[in-house]
Short mmCIF file of C-alpha atoms in Angstrom, two decimals:
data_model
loop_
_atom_site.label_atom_id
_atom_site.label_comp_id
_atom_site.label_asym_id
_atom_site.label_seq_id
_atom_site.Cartn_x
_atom_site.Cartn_y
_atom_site.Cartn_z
CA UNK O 218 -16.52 60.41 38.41
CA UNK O 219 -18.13 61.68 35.11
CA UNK O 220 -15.77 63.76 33.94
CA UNK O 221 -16.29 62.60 30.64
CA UNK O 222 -19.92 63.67 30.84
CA UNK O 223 -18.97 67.18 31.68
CA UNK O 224 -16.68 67.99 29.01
CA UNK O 225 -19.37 66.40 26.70
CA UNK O 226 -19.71 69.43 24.63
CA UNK O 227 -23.44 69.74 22.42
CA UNK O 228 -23.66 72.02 20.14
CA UNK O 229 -26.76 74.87 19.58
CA UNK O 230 -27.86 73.98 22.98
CA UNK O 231 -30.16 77.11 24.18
CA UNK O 232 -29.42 76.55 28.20
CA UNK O 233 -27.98 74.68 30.83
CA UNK O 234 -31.19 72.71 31.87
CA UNK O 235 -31.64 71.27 28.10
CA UNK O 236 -27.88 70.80 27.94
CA UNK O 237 -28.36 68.45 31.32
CA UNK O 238 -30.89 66.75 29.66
CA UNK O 239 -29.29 65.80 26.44
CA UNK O 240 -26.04 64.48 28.29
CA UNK O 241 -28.71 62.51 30.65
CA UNK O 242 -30.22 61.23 27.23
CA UNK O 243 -26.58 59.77 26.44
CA UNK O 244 -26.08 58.55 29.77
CA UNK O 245 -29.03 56.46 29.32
CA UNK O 246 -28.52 55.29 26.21
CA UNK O 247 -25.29 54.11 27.28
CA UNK O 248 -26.73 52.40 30.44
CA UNK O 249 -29.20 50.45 28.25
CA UNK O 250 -26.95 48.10 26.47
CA UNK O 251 -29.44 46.21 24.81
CA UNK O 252 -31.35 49.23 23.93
CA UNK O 253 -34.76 48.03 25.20
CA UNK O 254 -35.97 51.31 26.68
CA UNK O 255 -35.20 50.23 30.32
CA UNK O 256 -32.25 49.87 32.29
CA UNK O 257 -32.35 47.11 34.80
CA UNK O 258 -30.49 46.17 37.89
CA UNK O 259 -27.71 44.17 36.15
CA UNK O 260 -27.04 47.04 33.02
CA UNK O 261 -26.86 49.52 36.18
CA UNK O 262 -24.25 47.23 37.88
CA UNK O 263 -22.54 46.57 34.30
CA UNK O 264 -22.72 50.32 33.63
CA UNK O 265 -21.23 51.70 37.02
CA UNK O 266 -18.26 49.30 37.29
CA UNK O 267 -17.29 50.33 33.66
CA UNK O 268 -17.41 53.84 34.46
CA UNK O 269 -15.24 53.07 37.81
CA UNK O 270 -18.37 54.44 39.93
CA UNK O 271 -19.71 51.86 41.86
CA UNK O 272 -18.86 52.51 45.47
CA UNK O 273 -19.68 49.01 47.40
CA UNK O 274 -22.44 48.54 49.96
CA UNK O 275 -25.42 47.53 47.08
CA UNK O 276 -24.96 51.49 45.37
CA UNK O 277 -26.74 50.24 42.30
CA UNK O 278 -29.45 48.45 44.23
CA UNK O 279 -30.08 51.62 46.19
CA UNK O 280 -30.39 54.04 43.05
CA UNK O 281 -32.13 51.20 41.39
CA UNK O 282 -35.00 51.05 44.22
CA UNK O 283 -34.94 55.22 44.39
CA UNK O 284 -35.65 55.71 40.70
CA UNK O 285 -37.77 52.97 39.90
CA UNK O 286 -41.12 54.32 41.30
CA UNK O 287 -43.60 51.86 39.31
CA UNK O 288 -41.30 48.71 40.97
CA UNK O 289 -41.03 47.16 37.31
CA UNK O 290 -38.38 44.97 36.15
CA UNK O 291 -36.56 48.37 34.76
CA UNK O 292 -36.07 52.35 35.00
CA UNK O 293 -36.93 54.22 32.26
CA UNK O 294 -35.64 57.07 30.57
CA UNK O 295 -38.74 59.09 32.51
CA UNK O 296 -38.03 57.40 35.49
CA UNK O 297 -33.84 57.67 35.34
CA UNK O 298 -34.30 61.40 34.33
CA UNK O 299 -36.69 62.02 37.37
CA UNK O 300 -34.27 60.29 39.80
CA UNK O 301 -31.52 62.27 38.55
CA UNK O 302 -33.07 65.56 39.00
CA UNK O 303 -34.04 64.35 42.60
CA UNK O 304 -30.41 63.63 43.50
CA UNK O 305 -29.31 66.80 42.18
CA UNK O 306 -31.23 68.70 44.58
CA UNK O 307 -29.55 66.40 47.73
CA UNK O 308 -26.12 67.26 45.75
CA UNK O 309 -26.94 70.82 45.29
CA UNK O 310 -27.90 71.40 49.29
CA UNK O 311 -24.99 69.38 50.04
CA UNK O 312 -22.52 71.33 48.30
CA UNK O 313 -24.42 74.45 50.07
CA UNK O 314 -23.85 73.44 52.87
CA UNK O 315 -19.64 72.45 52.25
CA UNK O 316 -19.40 75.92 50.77
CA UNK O 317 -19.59 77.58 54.17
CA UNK O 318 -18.67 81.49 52.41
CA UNK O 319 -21.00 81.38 49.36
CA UNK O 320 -17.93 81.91 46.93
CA UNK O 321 -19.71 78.82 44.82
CA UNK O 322 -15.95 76.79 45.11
CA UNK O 323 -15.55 74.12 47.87
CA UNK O 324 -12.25 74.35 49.22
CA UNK O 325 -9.83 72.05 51.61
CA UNK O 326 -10.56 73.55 54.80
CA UNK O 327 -13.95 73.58 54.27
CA UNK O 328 -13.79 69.89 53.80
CA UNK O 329 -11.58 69.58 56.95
CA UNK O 330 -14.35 71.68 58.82
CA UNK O 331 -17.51 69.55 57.52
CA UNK O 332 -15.99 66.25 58.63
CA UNK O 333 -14.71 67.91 61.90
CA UNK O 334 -18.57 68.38 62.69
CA UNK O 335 -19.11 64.69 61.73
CA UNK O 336 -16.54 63.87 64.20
CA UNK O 337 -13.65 63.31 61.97
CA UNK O 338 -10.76 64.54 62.02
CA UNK O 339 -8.19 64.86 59.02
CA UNK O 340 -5.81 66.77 58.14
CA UNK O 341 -4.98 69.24 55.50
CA UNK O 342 -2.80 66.54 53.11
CA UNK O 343 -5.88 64.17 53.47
CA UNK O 344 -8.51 66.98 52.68
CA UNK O 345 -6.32 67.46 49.11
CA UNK O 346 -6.83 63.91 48.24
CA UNK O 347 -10.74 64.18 48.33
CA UNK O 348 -10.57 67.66 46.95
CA UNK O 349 -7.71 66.50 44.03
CA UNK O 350 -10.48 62.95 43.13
CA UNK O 351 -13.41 65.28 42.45
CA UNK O 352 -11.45 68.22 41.24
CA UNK O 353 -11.11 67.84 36.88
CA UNK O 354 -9.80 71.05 35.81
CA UNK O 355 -6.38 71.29 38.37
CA UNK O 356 -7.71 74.46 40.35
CA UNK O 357 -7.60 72.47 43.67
CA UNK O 358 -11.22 74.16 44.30
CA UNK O 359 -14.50 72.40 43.78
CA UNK O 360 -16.96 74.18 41.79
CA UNK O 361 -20.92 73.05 41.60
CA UNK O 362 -20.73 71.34 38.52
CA UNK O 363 -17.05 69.40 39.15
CA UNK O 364 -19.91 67.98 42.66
CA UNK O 365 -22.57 67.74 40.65
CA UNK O 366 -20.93 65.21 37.94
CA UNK O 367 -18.59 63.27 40.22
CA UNK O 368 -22.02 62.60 42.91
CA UNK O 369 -24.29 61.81 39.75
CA UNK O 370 -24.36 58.21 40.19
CA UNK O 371 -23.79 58.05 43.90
CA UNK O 372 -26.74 56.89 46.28
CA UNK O 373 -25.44 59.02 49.11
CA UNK O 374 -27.97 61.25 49.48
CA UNK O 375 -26.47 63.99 52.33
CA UNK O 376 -23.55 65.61 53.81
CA UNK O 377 -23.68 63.10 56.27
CA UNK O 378 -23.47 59.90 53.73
CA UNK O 379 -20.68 61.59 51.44
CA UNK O 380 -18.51 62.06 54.57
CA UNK O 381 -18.73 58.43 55.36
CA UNK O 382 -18.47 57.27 52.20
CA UNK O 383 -15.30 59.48 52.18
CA UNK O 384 -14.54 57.88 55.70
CA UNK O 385 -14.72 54.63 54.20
CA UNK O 386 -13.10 55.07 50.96
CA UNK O 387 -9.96 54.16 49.84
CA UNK O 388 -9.10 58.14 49.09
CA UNK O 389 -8.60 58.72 52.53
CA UNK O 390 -7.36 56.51 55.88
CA UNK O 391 -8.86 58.08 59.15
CA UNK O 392 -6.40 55.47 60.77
CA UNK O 393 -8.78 55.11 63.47
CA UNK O 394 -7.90 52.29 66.41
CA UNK O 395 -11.35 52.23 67.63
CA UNK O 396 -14.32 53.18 65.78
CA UNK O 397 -17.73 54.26 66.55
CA UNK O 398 -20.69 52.84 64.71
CA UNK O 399 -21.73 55.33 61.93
CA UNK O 400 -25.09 55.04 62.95
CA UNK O 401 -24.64 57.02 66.57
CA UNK O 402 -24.93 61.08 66.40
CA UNK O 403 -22.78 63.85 67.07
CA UNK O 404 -24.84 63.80 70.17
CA UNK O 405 -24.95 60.62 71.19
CA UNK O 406 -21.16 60.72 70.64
CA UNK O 407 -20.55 63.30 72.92
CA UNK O 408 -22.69 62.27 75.28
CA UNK O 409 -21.26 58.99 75.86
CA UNK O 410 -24.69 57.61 75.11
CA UNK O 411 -23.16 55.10 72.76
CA UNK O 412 -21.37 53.87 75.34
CA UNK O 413 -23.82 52.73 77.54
CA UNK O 414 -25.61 51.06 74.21
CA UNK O 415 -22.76 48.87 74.04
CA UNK O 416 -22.43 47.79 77.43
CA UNK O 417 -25.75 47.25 77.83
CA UNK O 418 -25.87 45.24 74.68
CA UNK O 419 -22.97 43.35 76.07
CA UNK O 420 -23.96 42.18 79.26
CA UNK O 421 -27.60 41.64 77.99
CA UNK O 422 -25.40 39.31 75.30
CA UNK O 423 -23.81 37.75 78.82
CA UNK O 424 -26.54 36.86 80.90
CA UNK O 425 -28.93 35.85 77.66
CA UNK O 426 -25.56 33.07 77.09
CA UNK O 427 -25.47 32.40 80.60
CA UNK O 428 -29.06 31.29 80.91
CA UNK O 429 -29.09 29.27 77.77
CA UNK O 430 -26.02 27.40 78.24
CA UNK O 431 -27.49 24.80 80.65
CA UNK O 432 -30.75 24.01 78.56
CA UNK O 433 -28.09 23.11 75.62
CA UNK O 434 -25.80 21.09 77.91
CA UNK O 435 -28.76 19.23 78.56
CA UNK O 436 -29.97 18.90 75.42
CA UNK O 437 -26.80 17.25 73.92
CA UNK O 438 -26.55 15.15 76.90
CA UNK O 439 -30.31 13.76 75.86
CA UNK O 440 -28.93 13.45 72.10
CA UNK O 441 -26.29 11.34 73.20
CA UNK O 442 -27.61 9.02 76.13
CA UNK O 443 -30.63 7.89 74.74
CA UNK O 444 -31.29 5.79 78.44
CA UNK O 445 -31.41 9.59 80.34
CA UNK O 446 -33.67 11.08 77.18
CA UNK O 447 -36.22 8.41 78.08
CA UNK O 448 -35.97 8.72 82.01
CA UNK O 449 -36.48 12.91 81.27
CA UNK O 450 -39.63 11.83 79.85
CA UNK O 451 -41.09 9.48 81.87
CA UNK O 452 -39.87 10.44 85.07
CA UNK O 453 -42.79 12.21 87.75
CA UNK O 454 -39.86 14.36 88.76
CA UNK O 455 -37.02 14.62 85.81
CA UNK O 456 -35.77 18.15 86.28
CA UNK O 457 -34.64 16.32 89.65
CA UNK O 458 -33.05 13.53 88.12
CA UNK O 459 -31.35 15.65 85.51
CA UNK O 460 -29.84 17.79 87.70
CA UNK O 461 -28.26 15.09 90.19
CA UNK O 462 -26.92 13.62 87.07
CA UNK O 463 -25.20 16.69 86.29
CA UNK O 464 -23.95 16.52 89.64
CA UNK O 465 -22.71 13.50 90.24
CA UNK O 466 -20.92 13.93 86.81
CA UNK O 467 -19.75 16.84 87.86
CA UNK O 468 -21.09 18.56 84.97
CA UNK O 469 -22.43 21.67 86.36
CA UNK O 470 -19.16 23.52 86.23
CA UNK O 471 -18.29 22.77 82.88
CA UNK O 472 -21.97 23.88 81.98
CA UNK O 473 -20.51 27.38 82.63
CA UNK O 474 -16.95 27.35 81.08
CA UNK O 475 -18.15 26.41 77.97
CA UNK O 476 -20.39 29.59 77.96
CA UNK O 477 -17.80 31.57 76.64
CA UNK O 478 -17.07 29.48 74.06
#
């Protein structure tokens, strides 16, 4: 994603680490368009869809909320440098954990392996895509700092996120029919416990409808006939009356096919 920021090339730099923090410096000096000494929510926004980096589902509002640890109106350059050196330690174990031989270069099957233990499967033409969107330098390998710069700005935070974010993005289609909720585990998933969450929720859904449904019949039929509203309330017995109304309207029935409606 930051390609840009990796070919960035600073002279008379002594090491890595204050290289990093120079091209951090210009990052954030970019971010802060009206050079305030704080980046807020809406120059993060700004900044990430110029950059072609925002990836949906509030990204900016979650890095936002991670880096700003004083909950001011603003992160910042303390504060954005922190963050950053946070996330870098998520990237770094997540690469570690992609780069299954400790060559230090991710490669397609690994990726094909790490989202088979996630429960996806791709295949080997769908692996290069991801691989050929992070890879900048044509090797078709991955190495730390090719990760590093393309997950800078990304709130996923694990293996597990960047393989649904890859799940989800437009890189690759899974071309699922049916899909499991993201937030079951491998476990549950195998287990079939995720079934029985859904059926139960279903048929709790059912019978919680099915119980309901008469108390709103009768409440729109108090709405409308204002003569059976006052007999509910001043009748000794008006569940009684109701209820033979319903009947002798015939209304019972129709109580229950409108249920699923």
């Amino acid at each position: 994603m930051l390609r840009w920021l990796r070919g960035f090339v600073l002279p008379g730099v002594a090491c890595q680490k204050d290289e990093d923090d120079l091209r951090y410096e210009i990052l954030f000096q970019d971010l802060d368009s009206d050079g305030d000494g704080l980046v807020d929510i809406v120059e993060l926004q700004e900044g990430l869809k110029n950059w072609g980096l925002s990836s949906g589902q509030n990204s900016e509002k979650h890095i936002f909320e991670a880096g700003n640890t004083n909950d001011d109106s603003g992160l910042d350059f303390e504060e954005f440098m922190q963050y950053l050196k946070d996330h870098e330690i998520k990237m770094r174990l997540a690469f570690n954990s992609l780069d299954k031989n400790n060559d230090g270069i991710i490669e397609t099957s690994e990726i094909i392996a790490a989202l088979k233990s996630l429960g996806v499967n791709i295949s080997e033409a769908q692996a290069k895509k991801i691989l050929q969107s992070i890879d900048s330098d044509g090797t078709m390998t991955i190495d730390w700092d090719e990760w590093k710069y393309y997950f800078l700005l990304h709130p996923a935070k694990n293996i597990d996120e960047i393989a649904h974010f890859w799940k989800r993005s437009t890189i690759i289609d899974i071309g699922e029919s049916i899909s499991i909720p993201d937030e079951f585990t491998e476990q549950e998933k195998r287990s079939g416990d995720w079934w029985r969450h859904l059926v139960a929720a279903g048929i709790a859904g059912a019978v919680a409808r099915t119980c309901t449904a008469p108390f709103d019949r009768l409440k729109v039929m108090m709405q409308v006939d204002y003569t059976t509203s006052l007999i509910y309330w001043l009748s000794l017995d008006s569940s009684t009356y109701i209820i033979t109304q319903l009947y002798s309207t015939n209304e019972v029935l129709s109580i229950f096919l409108r249920t699923g409606k």
